[in-house]
């Protein structure tokens, strides 16, 4: 009786094993196991201003909520620039009020006359300098003519061996020195002439503006209003930049990358951190050319999680081309080509309890 029971159990085990093998073979023939990676949408956080990273309020792989502080960028020049613009704005407001009441003549015209007198002084000084240069040039021309004759004579004597090399070199040096002085005087004269022309042009422009101010108050006020609007726009932009010195998270998620250290310089647009958006997570499976032919959109997928849990999803897209993939797991490297198959979780809330963005695992797609 005991032998019969053992035989029965043995036969039953063989039947169960056979059924398991048949079932596994059937499942294998109607499905495919593929390597896969968990992906999430990444949001990059860029600095809106240039400056220095003062500090981070988060660390890598830390969970953050929307509007949580991420980092502080320091830029003291922005505050100085803002203060300067505010003073400039106050000046334009005062000038507009003065223009409307006629008091502008006491301010703007006075400043213009002061600038005109300054440029006249610069122009007169340049004229005096030009006269001195011309006198020097006349004297230098005489020296140059005499030096040329002495150089030619010395050259002939040297060629006929009537003058030593050292004496000849002295004559050459004297001749070259006069030439250099001439070149310097020419350059100085050009600078003086340009200064005279520039000063005269500036004087003409200042006098024209003074005439406009004295003849038409309304035009002046309108010009100041335009300037004031321009300054207001700059102040508004600068205030926004100053607000941007404190960087906040635009979404809830996980900080995956911190790209700078406190004390490092950043430019406008530099990516200072990256956040994984956990509300947008999916799986990419990597299949062969066979997979591309057998896998269809909508097919069920079993995702084997690292802790042994199994969750479900479905195929949503299949890449029409094969792509090179460098690595599919931490245990081996490959440069083969694969078909990318995108898989969507049936329940994202359930999935986030068992998987992590960046995790490598295996999935089974059922045909």
XYZ file of C-alpha atoms in Angstrom:
367
model
C 0.000 0.000 0.000
C 2.862 2.319 0.876
C 4.602 1.577 -2.411
C 1.419 2.351 -4.321
C 1.148 5.729 -2.574
C 4.769 6.619 -3.419
C 4.202 5.524 -7.003
C 1.051 7.647 -7.173
C 2.880 10.707 -5.844
C 5.732 10.125 -8.303
C 3.348 9.815 -11.250
C 1.448 12.911 -10.103
C 4.714 14.871 -9.824
C 5.710 13.814 -13.323
C 2.293 14.874 -14.647
C 2.508 18.257 -12.870
C 6.059 18.788 -14.133
C 5.001 17.833 -17.650
C 2.029 20.191 -17.507
C 4.330 22.946 -16.173
C 6.796 22.383 -19.024
C 3.973 22.349 -21.589
C 2.449 25.485 -20.055
C 5.848 27.207 -19.983
C 6.489 26.198 -23.576
C 3.061 27.499 -24.566
C 3.658 30.751 -22.684
C 7.134 31.078 -24.206
C 5.757 30.515 -27.695
C 3.015 33.100 -27.142
C 5.184 35.711 -25.446
C 8.673 37.173 -25.353
C 10.907 38.218 -22.467
C 12.818 41.443 -23.133
C 15.239 43.688 -21.213
C 13.804 47.079 -20.336
C 14.493 50.367 -18.561
C 12.182 52.605 -16.533
C 12.076 56.162 -17.893
C 10.558 59.362 -16.587
C 10.162 62.800 -18.102
C 12.951 65.087 -16.957
C 12.507 68.775 -16.358
C 15.647 70.869 -16.593
C 16.045 73.855 -14.302
C 18.106 76.644 -15.857
C 19.491 79.785 -14.315
C 17.679 82.839 -15.688
C 20.585 85.106 -14.746
C 24.352 84.915 -14.604
C 25.994 84.792 -11.202
C 27.476 82.471 -8.606
C 25.756 79.463 -7.036
C 25.397 80.559 -3.417
C 23.769 77.381 -2.107
C 21.491 74.436 -2.905
C 18.387 73.705 -0.840
C 18.212 70.096 -2.080
C 20.489 67.130 -2.669
C 20.619 64.496 -5.389
C 17.765 61.930 -5.326
C 15.751 64.088 -2.918
C 12.000 64.274 -3.435
C 10.642 67.791 -3.913
C 7.224 69.354 -4.235
C 6.171 71.980 -6.712
C 7.555 75.438 -5.770
C 10.058 73.996 -3.296
C 13.324 76.024 -3.242
C 16.132 74.454 -5.269
C 19.054 76.895 -5.211
C 20.125 80.492 -4.654
C 22.166 82.352 -7.282
C 24.088 85.412 -6.066
C 24.655 88.504 -8.239
C 25.223 91.764 -6.351
C 25.573 93.723 -9.605
C 21.866 93.322 -10.283
C 20.964 95.210 -7.106
C 23.421 97.998 -7.936
C 22.043 98.231 -11.469
C 18.479 98.339 -10.143
C 19.336 101.190 -7.772
C 20.976 103.106 -10.636
C 17.912 102.656 -12.853
C 15.587 103.815 -10.082
C 17.644 107.003 -9.678
C 17.542 107.494 -13.438
C 13.767 107.050 -13.347
C 13.445 109.705 -10.624
C 15.511 112.062 -12.772
C 13.207 111.598 -15.783
C 10.118 112.144 -13.627
C 11.648 115.377 -12.351
C 12.594 116.479 -15.888
C 9.079 115.768 -17.194
C 7.571 117.871 -14.407
C 10.126 120.606 -15.062
C 9.411 120.530 -18.810
C 5.694 120.894 -18.216
C 6.199 123.931 -15.936
C 9.045 125.554 -17.904
C 11.647 125.004 -15.179
C 13.510 122.674 -17.515
C 15.455 125.711 -18.777
C 17.193 125.886 -15.428
C 18.339 122.284 -15.611
C 18.606 120.906 -19.137
C 19.819 124.083 -20.858
C 22.355 124.673 -18.103
C 23.721 121.136 -18.529
C 23.845 121.566 -22.302
C 25.726 124.866 -22.042
C 28.165 123.256 -19.636
C 28.801 120.439 -22.153
C 29.162 122.947 -24.996
C 31.790 124.927 -23.088
C 33.674 121.751 -22.196
C 33.804 120.661 -25.845
C 34.901 124.149 -26.919
C 37.791 123.956 -24.474
C 38.724 120.536 -25.844
C 38.560 121.906 -29.395
C 40.691 124.965 -28.559
C 43.258 122.793 -26.842
C 43.371 120.556 -29.914
C 43.867 123.619 -32.168
C 46.759 124.835 -30.024
C 48.256 121.347 -30.140
C 47.875 121.270 -33.934
C 49.613 124.658 -34.293
C 52.509 123.429 -32.144
C 52.741 120.284 -34.262
C 52.850 122.325 -37.463
C 55.681 124.497 -36.097
C 57.609 121.403 -35.054
C 56.969 119.853 -38.454
C 58.455 122.876 -40.290
C 61.582 122.680 -38.167
C 61.705 118.900 -38.554
C 61.412 119.159 -42.335
C 64.546 121.284 -42.367
C 66.328 118.730 -40.224
C 65.075 115.958 -42.483
C 66.308 117.706 -45.636
C 69.708 118.271 -44.044
C 69.764 114.728 -42.682
C 68.930 113.324 -46.128
C 71.868 115.139 -47.669
C 74.191 113.965 -44.912
C 72.914 110.398 -45.277
C 73.471 110.393 -49.065
C 76.950 111.826 -48.652
C 77.803 109.346 -45.896
C 76.518 106.513 -48.068
C 78.805 107.479 -50.939
C 81.792 107.838 -48.624
C 81.071 104.480 -47.023
C 80.723 102.800 -50.434
C 84.118 104.280 -51.410
C 85.689 103.140 -48.130
C 86.197 106.738 -46.993
C 84.001 106.347 -43.909
C 84.089 103.708 -41.197
C 81.111 101.464 -40.571
C 80.535 102.854 -37.060
C 80.429 106.451 -38.330
C 78.144 105.421 -41.156
C 75.769 103.664 -38.700
C 75.636 106.846 -36.600
C 74.542 108.842 -39.650
C 71.928 106.182 -40.506
C 70.582 106.253 -36.932
C 70.370 110.052 -36.958
C 68.501 109.917 -40.264
C 66.066 107.233 -39.000
C 65.405 109.162 -35.785
C 64.299 112.199 -37.788
C 62.054 109.955 -39.911
C 60.449 108.474 -36.777
C 59.841 111.922 -35.311
C 58.119 112.920 -38.551
C 55.835 109.854 -38.384
C 54.936 110.560 -34.758
C 54.115 114.186 -35.553
C 51.893 113.103 -38.436
C 50.017 110.715 -36.148
C 49.638 113.407 -33.466
C 48.355 115.869 -36.053
C 45.703 113.383 -37.226
C 44.547 112.868 -33.631
C 44.312 116.630 -33.087
C 42.366 117.111 -36.333
C 39.919 114.336 -35.385
C 39.471 115.855 -31.916
C 38.665 119.248 -33.478
C 36.138 117.704 -35.872
C 34.536 115.555 -33.166
C 34.269 118.453 -30.722
C 32.706 120.663 -33.370
C 30.150 117.998 -34.261
C 29.240 117.517 -30.616
C 28.905 121.277 -30.146
C 26.579 121.481 -33.163
C 24.391 118.662 -31.792
C 24.249 120.171 -28.302
C 23.370 123.606 -29.698
C 20.621 122.081 -31.838
C 19.168 120.279 -28.815
C 19.337 123.449 -26.753
C 17.422 125.256 -29.486
C 14.732 122.561 -29.558
C 14.363 122.670 -25.779
C 13.993 126.431 -25.770
C 11.414 126.440 -28.560
C 9.154 123.483 -27.826
C 8.393 122.304 -24.307
C 5.857 119.655 -25.382
C 8.357 117.856 -27.621
C 10.835 117.717 -24.764
C 8.269 116.337 -22.340
C 7.266 113.686 -24.895
C 10.911 112.660 -25.334
C 11.342 112.322 -21.592
C 8.179 110.208 -21.365
C 9.588 107.833 -24.000
C 12.863 107.623 -22.073
C 10.960 107.064 -18.831
C 8.960 104.188 -20.345
C 12.187 102.589 -21.519
C 13.698 102.838 -18.022
C 10.491 101.427 -16.464
C 10.679 98.423 -18.794
C 14.320 97.833 -17.830
C 13.443 98.091 -14.121
C 10.641 95.550 -14.545
C 12.941 93.096 -16.338
C 15.634 93.582 -13.717
C 13.196 92.992 -10.863
C 12.164 89.724 -12.530
C 15.844 88.752 -12.812
C 16.367 89.481 -9.113
C 13.369 87.284 -8.267
C 14.994 84.557 -10.371
C 18.023 84.515 -8.069
C 15.915 82.203 -5.886
C 15.304 79.092 -8.020
C 12.177 76.997 -7.346
C 11.035 73.598 -8.586
C 8.395 73.898 -11.321
C 7.061 70.377 -10.594
C 6.899 67.680 -7.952
C 9.435 64.917 -8.473
C 12.908 63.611 -7.676
C 16.098 65.669 -8.067
C 18.245 63.466 -10.297
C 21.133 65.776 -11.139
C 22.855 68.768 -9.520
C 25.291 70.164 -12.067
C 27.191 72.827 -10.099
C 28.810 73.268 -6.714
C 28.311 76.283 -4.421
C 30.770 78.991 -5.432
C 30.825 78.076 -9.125
C 29.879 80.619 -11.777
C 26.825 80.096 -13.979
C 25.677 81.891 -17.100
C 22.139 82.669 -18.137
C 20.579 79.460 -19.477
C 22.981 77.045 -17.754
C 21.238 73.921 -16.432
C 21.804 73.879 -12.666
C 19.588 70.883 -11.807
C 17.310 68.225 -13.321
C 14.123 66.794 -11.828
C 12.367 63.550 -12.753
C 8.617 64.065 -13.155
C 7.111 61.054 -11.381
C 3.695 61.750 -12.885
C 5.103 60.769 -16.291
C 6.843 57.397 -16.027
C 6.972 54.659 -18.661
C 8.962 51.584 -19.716
C 11.137 51.153 -22.787
C 11.716 47.501 -23.755
C 14.417 46.525 -26.257
C 13.454 43.868 -28.758
C 14.949 42.161 -31.789
C 13.765 42.333 -35.387
C 11.527 39.373 -34.510
C 9.945 41.479 -31.773
C 9.253 44.285 -34.219
C 7.249 41.860 -36.358
C 5.387 40.068 -33.533
C 4.706 42.855 -31.027
C 1.574 44.937 -31.624
C 0.197 48.042 -29.988
C -2.239 47.177 -27.201
C -0.681 43.816 -26.257
C -0.486 43.049 -22.524
C 2.886 43.254 -20.784
C 4.019 41.809 -17.455
C 6.718 43.892 -15.769
C 8.995 41.934 -13.425
C 10.044 44.297 -10.647
C 13.324 43.980 -8.802
C 11.727 42.909 -5.524
C 9.794 40.085 -7.190
C 6.542 41.993 -7.623
C 4.810 41.793 -10.992
C 2.758 44.629 -12.421
C 0.968 44.999 -15.717
C 0.975 47.376 -18.625
C 0.423 47.513 -22.360
C 2.364 48.335 -25.521
C 1.662 51.889 -26.739
C 4.299 52.497 -29.452
C 6.825 50.460 -31.437
C 9.802 52.107 -33.097
C 9.713 51.498 -36.869
C 13.525 51.435 -37.040
C 16.287 49.534 -35.264
C 18.544 51.639 -33.035
C 21.969 51.055 -31.495
C 21.920 50.671 -27.721
C 25.172 50.746 -25.755
C 24.046 49.054 -22.557
C 20.909 47.259 -21.421
C 21.945 45.995 -18.002
C 24.574 46.449 -15.373
C 25.904 42.948 -16.060
C 26.837 43.258 -19.714
C 27.648 45.767 -22.471
C 26.321 45.576 -26.010
C 26.361 47.610 -29.168
C 23.671 45.639 -30.968
C 20.668 47.222 -32.617
C 17.240 46.973 -31.003
C 13.650 47.949 -31.547
C 12.402 50.311 -28.856
C 8.992 49.328 -27.497
C 7.219 51.821 -25.255
C 5.067 50.358 -22.493
C 2.488 52.184 -20.411
C 1.603 51.071 -16.881
C -1.988 50.025 -16.234
C -1.732 51.772 -12.863
C 0.955 54.430 -12.450
C 0.192 54.715 -8.736
C 0.839 50.982 -8.270
C 3.932 51.098 -10.468
C 5.560 53.875 -8.442
C 5.455 51.612 -5.365
C 7.715 49.049 -7.029
C 9.834 50.708 -9.732
C 12.249 53.646 -9.879
C 13.179 55.783 -12.913
C 16.472 54.525 -14.333
C 15.929 50.976 -13.032
C 16.777 48.077 -15.365
C 14.472 45.043 -15.369
C 12.759 42.487 -17.617
C 9.284 42.453 -19.130
C 7.249 39.770 -20.873
C 5.067 40.794 -23.791
C 2.141 38.495 -24.609
C 1.235 38.107 -28.284
